[in-house]
XYZ file of C-alpha atoms in Angstrom:
745
model
C -38.998 -143.530 -71.418
C -35.606 -144.220 -71.974
C -34.611 -143.241 -68.478
C -37.280 -144.219 -66.451
C -36.694 -148.052 -68.022
C -32.823 -147.201 -67.529
C -33.682 -146.356 -63.811
C -36.111 -149.548 -63.216
C -33.145 -151.736 -63.953
C -30.585 -149.863 -62.224
C -33.098 -150.068 -58.979
C -33.166 -154.401 -59.583
C -29.222 -154.664 -59.626
C -28.923 -152.804 -56.887
C -31.666 -154.568 -55.205
C -30.245 -157.916 -56.136
C -26.513 -156.564 -54.823
C -28.161 -155.629 -51.418
C -29.813 -158.604 -50.989
C -26.677 -160.249 -51.405
C -25.105 -158.074 -48.850
C -27.681 -158.610 -46.176
C -27.691 -162.208 -46.759
C -23.891 -162.257 -45.784
C -24.519 -159.776 -42.834
C -27.263 -162.233 -41.775
C -25.069 -165.247 -41.266
C -23.099 -163.606 -39.376
C -25.326 -162.785 -36.831
C -26.635 -165.850 -37.255
C -22.842 -167.367 -36.114
C -22.915 -164.651 -33.449
C -25.928 -165.464 -31.958
C -25.102 -169.473 -31.261
C -21.405 -168.430 -30.135
C -23.817 -166.685 -27.267
C -25.911 -169.250 -26.802
C -23.311 -171.731 -25.910
C -21.503 -169.864 -23.585
C -23.311 -165.846 -22.669
C -20.955 -165.803 -18.937
C -17.580 -166.315 -21.010
C -18.019 -163.727 -24.228
C -15.461 -161.299 -23.962
C -16.191 -157.726 -24.673
C -14.866 -157.524 -27.627
C -16.668 -160.172 -29.604
C -19.967 -158.618 -27.915
C -19.302 -155.181 -29.935
C -19.772 -156.539 -33.422
C -23.111 -158.511 -32.135
C -24.327 -155.215 -30.739
C -23.808 -153.592 -34.181
C -24.843 -157.070 -36.139
C -28.203 -156.742 -34.431
C -28.854 -152.975 -34.684
C -28.284 -153.431 -38.489
C -30.641 -156.316 -39.208
C -33.210 -154.702 -37.270
C -33.384 -151.588 -39.345
C -33.392 -153.927 -42.668
C -35.702 -156.331 -41.382
C -38.332 -154.431 -43.148
C -36.652 -155.009 -47.046
C -36.501 -158.634 -46.847
C -39.413 -159.790 -43.891
C -38.926 -163.541 -45.606
C -35.295 -163.542 -44.378
C -36.287 -162.458 -40.625
C -39.100 -163.637 -39.495
C -36.834 -166.044 -36.709
C -35.447 -162.300 -35.942
C -37.847 -161.465 -33.298
C -37.878 -164.472 -31.383
C -34.571 -164.881 -31.208
C -34.048 -161.577 -29.307
C -36.723 -161.801 -26.985
C -35.612 -165.684 -26.027
C -31.839 -163.653 -25.723
C -33.974 -160.662 -23.204
C -35.940 -163.035 -21.344
C -33.227 -165.748 -20.544
C -30.069 -163.678 -20.149
C -31.138 -160.181 -18.846
C -29.258 -160.468 -16.086
C -26.390 -161.808 -17.531
C -25.659 -159.338 -20.161
C -23.812 -156.179 -20.604
C -26.027 -153.005 -20.019
C -25.257 -152.044 -23.499
C -26.161 -154.755 -25.428
C -29.437 -155.317 -23.048
C -30.786 -152.119 -23.688
C -29.783 -152.416 -27.591
C -32.092 -155.426 -27.732
C -34.986 -153.884 -26.423
C -34.978 -150.947 -28.680
C -34.391 -152.970 -31.416
C -37.330 -155.102 -30.473
C -39.370 -151.845 -30.068
C -37.782 -150.975 -33.549
C -39.224 -154.155 -34.912
C -43.466 -153.516 -33.482
C -42.574 -149.773 -35.217
C -41.400 -151.335 -38.431
C -45.326 -154.104 -38.075
C -42.912 -156.600 -38.174
C -44.793 -157.625 -34.561
C -47.549 -157.224 -32.587
C -47.645 -154.800 -29.721
C -49.646 -157.359 -27.647
C -46.358 -160.272 -28.617
C -43.877 -157.125 -27.043
C -45.737 -156.420 -24.038
C -45.576 -160.211 -22.978
C -42.236 -160.265 -23.897
C -41.350 -156.491 -21.739
C -43.688 -157.174 -18.427
C -42.228 -160.183 -17.047
C -38.484 -159.245 -17.068
C -39.661 -155.917 -15.706
C -41.255 -157.196 -12.442
C -38.491 -159.940 -11.807
C -35.252 -157.767 -12.912
C -32.986 -156.468 -10.371
C -31.174 -153.664 -12.507
C -32.853 -150.116 -12.033
C -31.939 -148.582 -15.847
C -33.428 -152.178 -17.154
C -36.645 -151.672 -15.242
C -36.639 -147.753 -16.099
C -36.227 -148.762 -19.925
C -38.590 -151.282 -20.188
C -41.009 -149.265 -18.240
C -41.230 -146.268 -20.725
C -41.126 -148.518 -23.549
C -44.311 -150.328 -21.885
C -46.060 -147.254 -21.765
C -44.752 -145.501 -24.577
C -46.726 -148.499 -26.536
C -49.719 -148.426 -25.519
C -50.093 -144.702 -25.881
C -49.242 -145.058 -29.550
C -51.643 -148.370 -29.591
C -54.539 -145.430 -28.147
C -53.431 -142.739 -30.026
C -56.349 -142.431 -33.094
C -59.013 -144.833 -31.508
C -59.149 -147.296 -28.424
C -57.630 -150.558 -28.914
C -60.064 -152.545 -26.502
C -58.434 -156.106 -27.468
C -55.049 -154.992 -26.538
C -56.412 -153.332 -23.322
C -58.363 -155.773 -21.945
C -56.022 -158.485 -21.884
C -53.148 -156.128 -20.626
C -55.260 -154.862 -18.146
C -56.109 -158.750 -17.308
C -52.792 -159.338 -16.515
C -52.093 -156.692 -14.121
C -54.998 -157.604 -12.394
C -54.018 -161.382 -11.896
C -50.597 -159.763 -10.382
C -52.224 -158.043 -8.318
C -54.789 -160.408 -6.769
C -52.747 -163.618 -7.386
C -50.217 -162.936 -4.383
C -51.377 -159.958 -1.660
C -48.062 -159.928 -0.116
C -45.903 -159.663 -2.866
C -43.955 -156.332 -4.025
C -44.778 -157.206 -7.733
C -48.186 -156.021 -7.796
C -46.456 -151.997 -6.834
C -45.658 -152.659 -11.003
C -49.218 -152.824 -12.016
C -50.124 -149.904 -9.681
C -47.104 -147.362 -11.396
C -48.461 -148.604 -14.780
C -52.032 -148.073 -14.403
C -51.489 -144.448 -12.788
C -49.158 -143.134 -15.339
C -51.770 -143.842 -17.855
C -54.638 -142.615 -15.709
C -52.665 -139.740 -16.114
C -52.299 -139.693 -19.877
C -56.218 -140.416 -20.264
C -54.611 -143.799 -21.794
C -56.733 -146.044 -19.461
C -59.881 -144.223 -18.204
C -62.600 -146.827 -17.604
C -63.857 -148.997 -14.572
C -61.400 -152.301 -15.181
C -58.396 -149.649 -14.193
C -60.592 -148.457 -11.647
C -60.765 -152.392 -10.497
C -57.311 -153.184 -10.466
C -56.475 -150.018 -8.167
C -59.107 -151.034 -6.009
C -57.822 -154.155 -5.903
C -53.952 -152.829 -4.880
C -55.663 -150.976 -2.113
C -56.499 -154.104 -0.522
C -53.196 -155.365 -0.512
C -51.459 -156.829 2.091
C -48.030 -155.146 1.048
C -47.642 -151.137 2.547
C -46.451 -150.431 -0.926
C -48.640 -151.542 -2.702
C -51.614 -150.442 -0.762
C -50.890 -147.036 -0.132
C -50.092 -146.847 -4.263
C -53.482 -147.825 -4.735
C -54.685 -144.836 -2.095
C -52.826 -142.073 -3.436
C -53.981 -143.477 -6.938
C -57.741 -142.284 -5.187
C -57.175 -139.468 -3.001
C -54.916 -138.204 -6.243
C -52.291 -136.970 -4.146
C -49.543 -137.150 -6.859
C -51.508 -136.731 -9.786
C -49.752 -134.606 -12.624
C -52.104 -134.160 -15.249
C -51.235 -132.036 -18.170
C -54.092 -129.251 -18.130
C -54.107 -126.631 -20.804
C -53.570 -123.330 -20.185
C -56.678 -122.126 -22.535
C -58.988 -119.574 -20.670
C -62.949 -120.241 -21.023
C -64.569 -117.610 -22.533
C -66.611 -115.714 -20.207
C -70.013 -115.955 -19.254
C -70.541 -112.728 -17.055
C -71.273 -109.113 -18.514
C -68.727 -107.946 -16.230
C -69.899 -104.039 -17.827
C -73.195 -104.633 -17.584
C -72.507 -105.904 -13.765
C -70.119 -103.589 -13.117
C -72.479 -100.470 -14.004
C -75.477 -101.813 -12.065
C -72.934 -102.297 -8.988
C -72.282 -98.220 -9.357
C -75.417 -96.762 -9.467
C -76.495 -96.248 -6.184
C -72.800 -94.784 -4.913
C -69.498 -94.740 -6.962
C -66.905 -94.651 -4.201
C -63.501 -96.600 -4.161
C -64.036 -98.918 -1.627
C -67.119 -100.500 -3.880
C -65.227 -100.309 -6.601
C -62.960 -102.776 -4.690
C -65.531 -104.667 -2.595
C -66.825 -105.521 -6.703
C -64.056 -106.227 -8.071
C -63.091 -109.236 -5.420
C -66.842 -110.391 -5.472
C -66.465 -110.596 -9.061
C -62.993 -112.631 -9.166
C -64.416 -114.883 -6.589
C -68.023 -115.383 -9.052
C -65.511 -115.987 -12.168
C -63.437 -118.643 -10.422
C -66.456 -120.312 -8.796
C -67.536 -120.906 -12.631
C -64.110 -121.693 -14.259
C -63.959 -124.631 -11.640
C -67.394 -126.162 -12.340
C -65.961 -126.410 -16.027
C -62.566 -127.498 -15.496
C -61.663 -131.467 -14.296
C -61.272 -131.418 -10.475
C -57.038 -131.777 -9.652
C -58.342 -135.042 -7.594
C -59.077 -138.335 -8.728
C -62.825 -138.121 -8.436
C -63.676 -139.644 -11.654
C -62.000 -142.993 -10.531
C -63.989 -143.068 -7.148
C -67.738 -142.612 -9.599
C -66.385 -145.555 -11.671
C -66.487 -147.721 -8.453
C -68.619 -151.289 -8.543
C -69.381 -150.915 -5.121
C -68.383 -148.163 -3.183
C -70.177 -149.712 0.176
C -68.406 -152.918 -0.221
C -65.033 -151.369 -0.647
C -65.333 -148.666 1.775
C -66.133 -151.443 4.611
C -63.137 -153.842 3.250
C -60.608 -151.685 3.067
C -61.691 -149.807 6.615
C -61.843 -153.354 8.337
C -58.754 -154.704 6.102
C -56.145 -151.439 7.400
C -57.905 -149.664 9.887
C -59.400 -152.040 12.566
C -57.228 -154.478 11.979
C -54.224 -155.369 14.623
C -52.554 -157.183 11.914
C -52.449 -154.065 9.611
C -48.747 -153.092 8.147
C -49.455 -149.496 8.311
C -47.950 -146.627 9.793
C -49.816 -143.433 11.694
C -49.452 -141.327 7.974
C -50.373 -144.352 5.974
C -53.297 -145.463 7.804
C -54.322 -141.262 8.003
C -54.361 -141.681 4.209
C -56.415 -144.872 3.968
C -59.493 -142.392 6.718
C -58.638 -139.682 4.099
C -59.965 -142.225 1.346
C -63.145 -144.253 3.603
C -64.412 -140.468 4.661
C -64.238 -139.432 1.182
C -66.207 -141.853 -0.207
C -68.016 -142.351 2.743
C -68.908 -138.247 1.784
C -68.919 -138.417 -1.800
C -71.818 -141.235 -2.257
C -73.762 -140.995 1.014
C -72.542 -144.720 2.455
C -73.384 -145.804 5.995
C -70.543 -146.784 7.888
C -71.208 -146.235 11.843
C -68.171 -147.990 12.998
C -66.324 -145.227 11.303
C -67.198 -142.681 13.037
C -66.338 -144.291 16.892
C -62.880 -144.618 15.163
C -62.558 -140.886 15.498
C -63.242 -140.615 19.323
C -59.415 -141.601 20.317
C -57.739 -139.084 17.610
C -59.716 -136.431 18.280
C -57.439 -134.501 21.062
C -55.259 -131.304 20.505
C -52.209 -133.539 21.562
C -52.741 -135.620 18.701
C -49.767 -135.089 15.553
C -52.046 -134.477 12.888
C -55.212 -133.773 14.246
C -56.314 -131.505 11.564
C -55.823 -133.938 9.208
C -58.585 -136.241 11.469
C -61.000 -133.407 11.464
C -61.043 -133.040 7.850
C -61.283 -136.701 7.337
C -64.694 -136.556 10.002
C -66.028 -133.555 8.111
C -65.924 -135.145 4.906
C -67.340 -137.993 6.318
C -70.515 -136.414 7.584
C -73.613 -136.273 4.842
C -77.332 -135.529 6.005
C -77.994 -139.165 6.287
C -75.804 -139.817 9.288
C -78.101 -140.377 12.114
C -77.527 -137.039 14.480
C -77.062 -139.420 17.424
C -73.786 -141.037 16.331
C -72.158 -137.077 15.322
C -73.519 -135.509 18.631
C -71.009 -137.562 21.401
C -68.224 -135.748 18.400
C -69.421 -132.623 18.553
C -68.833 -132.521 21.895
C -65.487 -133.580 22.164
C -64.046 -131.300 19.250
C -66.049 -128.698 21.865
C -64.495 -130.021 25.146
C -61.054 -130.298 23.753
C -60.456 -127.460 21.316
C -62.874 -124.826 22.242
C -62.203 -123.270 25.021
C -60.447 -120.004 27.003
C -57.624 -122.419 28.515
C -56.553 -123.304 24.300
C -54.418 -121.640 22.173
C -56.308 -119.425 19.521
C -55.419 -121.997 16.720
C -56.483 -124.809 18.519
C -59.880 -122.758 19.104
C -59.845 -121.999 15.738
C -59.497 -125.143 14.340
C -62.042 -126.742 16.659
C -64.677 -124.390 15.765
C -64.073 -124.399 11.907
C -64.498 -128.588 12.208
C -67.484 -128.390 13.776
C -68.835 -125.747 10.830
C -67.918 -127.843 8.368
C -69.304 -130.555 9.975
C -72.450 -129.088 11.320
C -73.072 -127.492 7.701
C -73.225 -131.408 6.287
C -75.971 -132.367 9.116
C -77.384 -129.232 10.970
C -78.896 -132.114 13.823
C -75.759 -132.981 14.867
C -75.469 -129.661 17.378
C -77.649 -129.159 20.266
C -79.141 -126.041 20.707
C -77.294 -125.304 24.212
C -74.111 -125.936 22.184
C -74.769 -123.691 19.763
C -75.127 -121.182 21.559
C -72.394 -121.275 23.613
C -70.167 -121.150 20.288
C -71.363 -118.262 18.868
C -70.573 -116.380 22.105
C -66.682 -116.545 20.983
C -67.943 -114.374 18.109
C -66.492 -111.680 20.563
C -63.473 -112.888 21.383
C -60.093 -110.486 20.994
C -57.995 -113.131 18.303
C -59.152 -112.533 15.039
C -58.999 -116.334 13.856
C -61.606 -117.465 16.558
C -63.747 -114.731 16.148
C -63.929 -114.869 12.358
C -64.567 -119.250 12.884
C -67.563 -118.110 15.417
C -68.939 -115.989 13.339
C -68.899 -118.817 10.162
C -70.794 -121.367 12.561
C -73.069 -118.291 13.270
C -73.387 -117.157 9.711
C -74.121 -121.326 8.500
C -77.002 -121.767 11.018
C -78.868 -118.367 9.972
C -78.437 -120.558 6.639
C -79.704 -123.946 7.825
C -81.120 -123.823 11.293
C -82.162 -120.128 12.461
C -84.792 -121.642 14.884
C -81.995 -123.138 17.213
C -80.440 -119.174 17.343
C -81.312 -117.257 19.797
C -83.785 -114.238 18.275
C -80.824 -111.464 18.779
C -78.482 -113.975 16.811
C -80.764 -114.885 13.828
C -80.215 -111.788 11.918
C -82.383 -109.320 9.856
C -82.905 -112.200 7.389
C -82.894 -115.323 9.444
C -85.506 -113.878 11.311
C -87.757 -112.541 8.595
C -87.312 -115.896 6.820
C -88.370 -118.297 10.529
C -91.793 -115.563 10.676
C -92.318 -116.345 6.545
C -92.411 -119.757 6.895
C -89.394 -119.858 4.047
C -86.874 -121.589 6.338
C -88.322 -124.583 8.547
C -86.637 -126.753 10.546
C -85.251 -129.554 9.309
C -86.164 -133.411 10.146
C -83.501 -136.031 9.896
C -83.845 -137.888 6.216
C -85.180 -135.063 4.455
C -83.626 -134.029 1.336
C -85.655 -131.798 0.067
C -87.448 -131.041 -3.084
C -85.374 -131.277 -6.232
C -85.796 -128.747 -8.664
C -83.392 -125.500 -10.395
C -81.363 -123.954 -8.713
C -82.027 -119.785 -8.867
C -85.100 -120.205 -10.039
C -87.045 -118.440 -7.167
C -85.005 -115.386 -8.649
C -86.346 -115.892 -12.557
C -89.919 -115.968 -10.842
C -89.574 -113.054 -9.707
C -87.877 -111.495 -12.317
C -90.877 -112.677 -14.760
C -93.574 -111.181 -12.224
C -91.224 -107.693 -12.181
C -91.612 -107.655 -15.682
C -94.778 -108.412 -16.012
C -95.810 -105.777 -13.669
C -93.931 -103.340 -15.348
C -95.246 -104.081 -18.507
C -98.694 -103.710 -17.302
C -97.691 -100.475 -15.494
C -96.579 -98.835 -18.970
C -99.640 -99.899 -20.751
C -102.127 -99.044 -17.662
C -104.005 -102.433 -17.081
C -104.735 -103.607 -14.444
C -105.318 -107.488 -15.278
C -104.004 -109.820 -17.734
C -105.776 -110.162 -21.519
C -105.969 -112.145 -24.194
C -103.747 -109.768 -25.798
C -101.232 -109.644 -23.862
C -101.086 -113.609 -23.509
C -100.449 -113.515 -27.452
C -97.823 -111.209 -26.902
C -96.187 -113.464 -23.825
C -96.710 -116.803 -26.710
C -94.889 -114.863 -29.471
C -91.995 -113.599 -26.753
C -91.973 -117.462 -25.561
C -91.423 -118.495 -29.349
C -88.876 -115.362 -30.144
C -86.801 -116.766 -27.339
C -86.121 -120.824 -28.315
C -84.344 -119.401 -31.418
C -81.823 -117.393 -29.105
C -78.769 -119.946 -29.882
C -79.655 -121.156 -32.940
C -82.619 -119.493 -35.677
C -82.117 -121.800 -38.179
C -82.605 -124.591 -36.440
C -86.115 -125.820 -37.586
C -85.616 -124.660 -41.629
C -85.582 -128.302 -42.326
C -88.803 -129.408 -40.525
C -91.884 -129.916 -42.269
C -93.608 -127.344 -40.383
C -96.166 -127.368 -37.683
C -99.578 -129.851 -37.986
C -102.416 -127.678 -37.449
C -105.012 -129.114 -35.106
C -108.298 -128.229 -33.561
C -108.265 -127.002 -30.106
C -111.755 -126.470 -29.791
C -113.037 -130.249 -30.275
C -113.823 -131.524 -27.132
C -113.665 -135.623 -26.544
C -116.307 -136.973 -23.950
C -115.117 -139.897 -22.123
C -117.826 -141.505 -20.671
C -118.054 -143.606 -16.944
C -120.345 -144.664 -14.149
C -118.941 -141.772 -11.867
C -119.257 -139.463 -14.218
C -122.854 -140.000 -14.576
C -123.887 -139.695 -11.041
C -121.757 -136.513 -10.891
C -123.666 -134.881 -13.547
C -125.667 -132.567 -10.749
C -122.239 -131.240 -9.095
C -121.306 -128.069 -9.705
C -118.496 -127.763 -13.057
C -114.375 -126.840 -12.342
C -114.067 -122.885 -12.427
C -112.942 -121.826 -15.689
C -109.271 -120.441 -15.543
C -109.085 -116.836 -14.211
C -106.668 -114.550 -16.006
C -104.459 -112.269 -13.630
C -102.788 -113.275 -11.228
C -104.229 -112.231 -8.204
C -106.980 -113.455 -9.246
C -105.805 -117.105 -10.351
C -104.338 -117.160 -6.902
C -107.745 -116.570 -5.676
C -109.640 -119.217 -7.863
C -106.917 -121.889 -6.529
C -107.130 -121.384 -2.791
C -110.849 -122.020 -3.091
C -110.625 -125.326 -3.865
C -107.679 -126.073 -1.872
C -107.929 -127.655 1.789
C -106.363 -127.964 4.632
C -105.978 -132.005 4.510
C -104.994 -131.470 0.910
C -102.179 -129.829 1.948
C -101.324 -131.943 4.935
C -101.403 -135.027 2.572
C -99.245 -133.243 -0.020
C -101.757 -133.197 -2.678
C -100.788 -129.711 -2.997
C -97.724 -128.157 -4.418
C -96.747 -125.738 -1.613
C -93.730 -124.423 -2.866
C -93.742 -121.000 -4.799
C -90.611 -121.586 -6.671
C -91.990 -124.979 -8.410
C -94.651 -123.081 -10.048
C -92.604 -121.957 -13.173
C -91.217 -125.501 -13.387
C -94.592 -126.498 -13.442
C -95.893 -124.227 -15.700
C -93.960 -123.757 -18.822
C -90.544 -125.520 -20.227
C -87.672 -123.025 -20.282
C -86.107 -121.666 -23.060
C -82.765 -120.899 -23.774
C -83.246 -116.966 -23.485
C -84.946 -118.232 -19.772
C -81.478 -119.991 -18.890
C -79.296 -117.309 -19.916
C -81.400 -115.003 -17.596
C -81.104 -117.256 -14.564
C -77.631 -117.513 -15.242
C -77.272 -113.614 -14.788
C -79.151 -113.458 -11.965
C -77.613 -116.261 -10.052
C -74.540 -114.360 -10.740
C -75.554 -110.985 -9.677
C -77.063 -112.799 -6.753
C -73.836 -113.956 -5.633
C -72.210 -110.795 -5.963
C -74.231 -109.141 -3.697
C -74.246 -111.771 -1.291
C -70.551 -111.875 -1.579
C -70.594 -107.840 -1.198
C -73.075 -107.737 1.424
C -75.649 -104.475 2.021
C -74.673 -103.769 5.617
C -71.615 -102.591 7.344
C -71.561 -105.381 9.528
C -71.301 -108.286 7.432
C -71.127 -111.646 8.057
C -69.254 -114.660 6.085
C -71.987 -117.144 4.753
C -70.891 -120.204 3.253
C -72.296 -121.594 0.533
C -74.118 -125.374 0.517
C -71.291 -127.598 0.899
C -70.589 -129.740 -2.154
C -69.707 -133.148 -1.198
C -66.887 -133.771 -4.059
C -65.255 -130.713 -2.390
C -62.269 -132.537 -0.977
C -61.515 -130.782 2.897
C -57.930 -130.684 3.722
C -56.265 -130.229 6.807
C -55.422 -126.392 5.686
C -59.009 -125.618 5.083
C -59.442 -126.614 8.832
C -56.996 -124.626 10.839
C -57.090 -121.168 7.997
C -60.486 -121.434 6.348
C -62.285 -118.511 8.187
C -58.846 -116.462 8.223
C -58.542 -113.528 5.986
C -56.825 -113.026 3.215
C -53.933 -111.625 4.610
C -53.204 -113.753 7.651
C -53.391 -117.093 5.181
C -50.725 -115.376 2.605
C -48.417 -114.593 6.340
C -48.841 -118.202 7.215
C -48.103 -119.635 4.433
C -45.414 -117.374 4.277
C -43.706 -118.120 7.816
C -44.248 -121.823 6.918
C -42.529 -121.902 4.034
C -39.293 -119.449 5.824
C -40.771 -116.114 3.019
C -41.128 -112.830 4.859
C -44.248 -110.985 3.763
C -42.579 -107.574 3.949
C -39.455 -108.847 2.319
C -41.551 -110.172 -0.298
C -43.811 -107.311 -1.028
C -40.487 -104.706 -1.361
C -38.293 -106.857 -3.207
C -38.357 -104.799 -5.846
C -37.752 -101.691 -3.749
C -34.465 -103.458 -1.724
C -32.783 -103.351 -5.369
C -32.548 -99.877 -5.928
C -30.755 -98.098 -2.169
C -28.677 -95.387 -1.385
C -24.868 -96.391 -0.199
C -25.803 -95.382 3.413
C -29.170 -97.779 3.559
C -26.715 -100.504 2.167
C -23.694 -99.691 4.859
C -26.638 -99.785 7.496
C -27.994 -102.659 6.174
C -24.795 -104.860 6.058
C -24.106 -103.293 10.008
C -27.239 -104.738 11.058
C -26.613 -108.310 9.626
C -23.053 -108.408 10.991
C -24.864 -107.395 14.715
C -22.674 -104.292 15.263
C -24.359 -101.187 17.403
C -25.664 -98.682 15.420
C -25.526 -94.473 16.663
C -27.228 -93.335 19.787
C -28.844 -90.733 17.005
C -30.807 -93.789 14.946
C -31.243 -95.706 17.756
C -33.837 -92.517 19.495
C -35.403 -91.986 15.587
C -36.480 -95.729 16.177
C -37.456 -95.882 20.055
C -41.091 -95.874 20.601
C -42.937 -92.502 20.363
C -44.398 -93.355 23.974
C -41.093 -93.593 25.138
C -40.049 -89.994 24.187
C -42.997 -88.097 25.539
C -41.751 -87.692 28.836
C -38.312 -85.960 27.675
C -40.527 -84.547 24.918
C -42.444 -82.680 27.871
C -39.717 -81.614 29.576
C -38.061 -79.709 26.667
C -41.036 -77.980 25.776
C -41.066 -76.344 30.051
C -37.432 -75.511 29.970
C -36.606 -71.892 30.830
C -34.014 -70.089 29.225
C -31.852 -70.244 31.931
C -31.941 -74.038 31.900
C -32.078 -74.062 27.991
C -28.356 -72.321 28.261
C -26.871 -74.355 31.154
C -27.567 -77.783 29.246
C -26.314 -76.370 26.100
C -22.954 -75.177 28.126
C -22.559 -78.582 29.510
C -23.371 -80.502 26.025
C -19.849 -78.152 24.259
C -17.970 -79.365 27.254
C -18.889 -82.862 27.608
C -18.292 -82.775 23.481
C -14.627 -80.996 24.479
C -13.473 -83.682 27.007
C -14.634 -86.522 24.406
C -18.050 -87.262 25.996
C -19.252 -88.868 29.226
C -16.347 -91.216 29.250
C -13.789 -88.643 27.973
C -12.810 -90.040 25.050
C -10.602 -87.885 22.908
């Protein structure tokens, strides 16, 4: 106990000594502060050094004596606000750091600190001070929203940025609001609609830099999200699918094809689970997409007073087209805007084609798109243009018609499909892609010989009907027909094993038990805490009397439910009339039977995912030697770029070679880079000689000569007689003695 009391007394004495020392230092700080306020410009460097040290000392000890330093923050903020242009850079950065330190010690709130830093950020001309203030503001907002979202602080600061953008649309100060909002959005600090509204108003600014900054935010061009490298668990049973693929015939070619298809399916599954690289969440948070698209299109594209150049207008056009395609907006004037840019001589024409394809959806009137498709076909697709131009035109038409098949006429489609016989690889693949897409969405527009086996059978059976404008199709679960078919096969297999033709009551009970067990696939103990089922009498009939029912007592009763699949179909067809089918009273969609008949269990959903994966692999692998690449259903959220238009249908090695040529890298050199590290001296000497531009020997030239050029000499050598051979050898020996043909000794 004595040691503890002695330590406490020593601590009290030390505190008194420290307080007196702090008071002396604080009084010296106040004297230096008054001198600086009277003449800030005339202060010499020698007097600023102790003032900077005093500020640093007081800021670090201010939390120990809060009663003495109540005015310290106000003094520093006043000096920085009024004299930031005259202060020495080191002193200026020291004041900023001390203000942030006071906030870290909870001597001042975040809102007060931000209101001090932000006005200086928008007015100062010092590049170093702007960088420091920007970093401090972002760091403070991140710290304030680290544990939970500080809605009060976020709302007040977002209102400040919103007023900065909307108060003066010609001022470049709005660029700081764009930079702060974009950085905080990238760091997931601000993810609400208020931040999106700030960038929306910035996109409508009259200042070119502010407007382009807002447009780039929505496009996600400069977005650098911090994505984790953790891989998601595979949801595909690779061994099972690989076994199924190799059941028929195990060949190396089939295994390579399976590996490629499996990699494609896994890539699509990972892409569905991961966040999209483009900032589509911001596009979904827009309050009025239609009004925003109309406002930005009329302000920056249609207006003659627009200050944007062609590259900036192209960014705005990409944003408008993405809004139209994503939200399925109606903006008829947008499509007439494309007409003057759809020529091969137009700079960045592939970007215009990509924007046009992005702005197309199934609710766009076909009469609006037909002139555009016709002009693309006339300008780009012909035998007189280069192969790159023709492939780009065909790819653009394919992307447009995938989203709105009615934009194509029968005559034009049949003409474009003929390019699949072209000798150029890119044109041939683009035409085959167009043919494959119309086999899926509109086979009736093709000739019978071009429809293919599956499409022709679908047209004859009525599964693939002609689409009409505005028909969105029946909603449902994707791939439900596969599950329906699999269940029918399983039921048929069970019947064959038991030797039963129909379905009896015992089988119904077994199916009910299987269904109840299927609900416990994911969680077996989910219903452990429940009180159990309530027994109810299912045989009790409730009679409802009505005036109409009394009149219809003499009518025939409804047929009872028939066990067995075929009998059920016959019983259902007995009461179906053509009038009911035309009026839509009867559901003729066979894939909707399973969804309307029962509730899918977790086991059914797992099997559905497995069947969809297997169908995707079979589609990619193909079943015949002459496979045509069939495009999947277009995703409205998937952006279309200029690269997709120019090289979307090229094989993988062609794409790789084009990218390497654009970047200045040779594919052969890149593939053989490891081989070139270990070479013989003769090979190195030969490479150096070729690099220096020197000639090689005749023997080396003869070895590199084309084989067709040496066939005549080889035939002549084979027909020589012994006399001719001896004469040639003598001439060769004499020529060697005199030094060759020129006699060089």
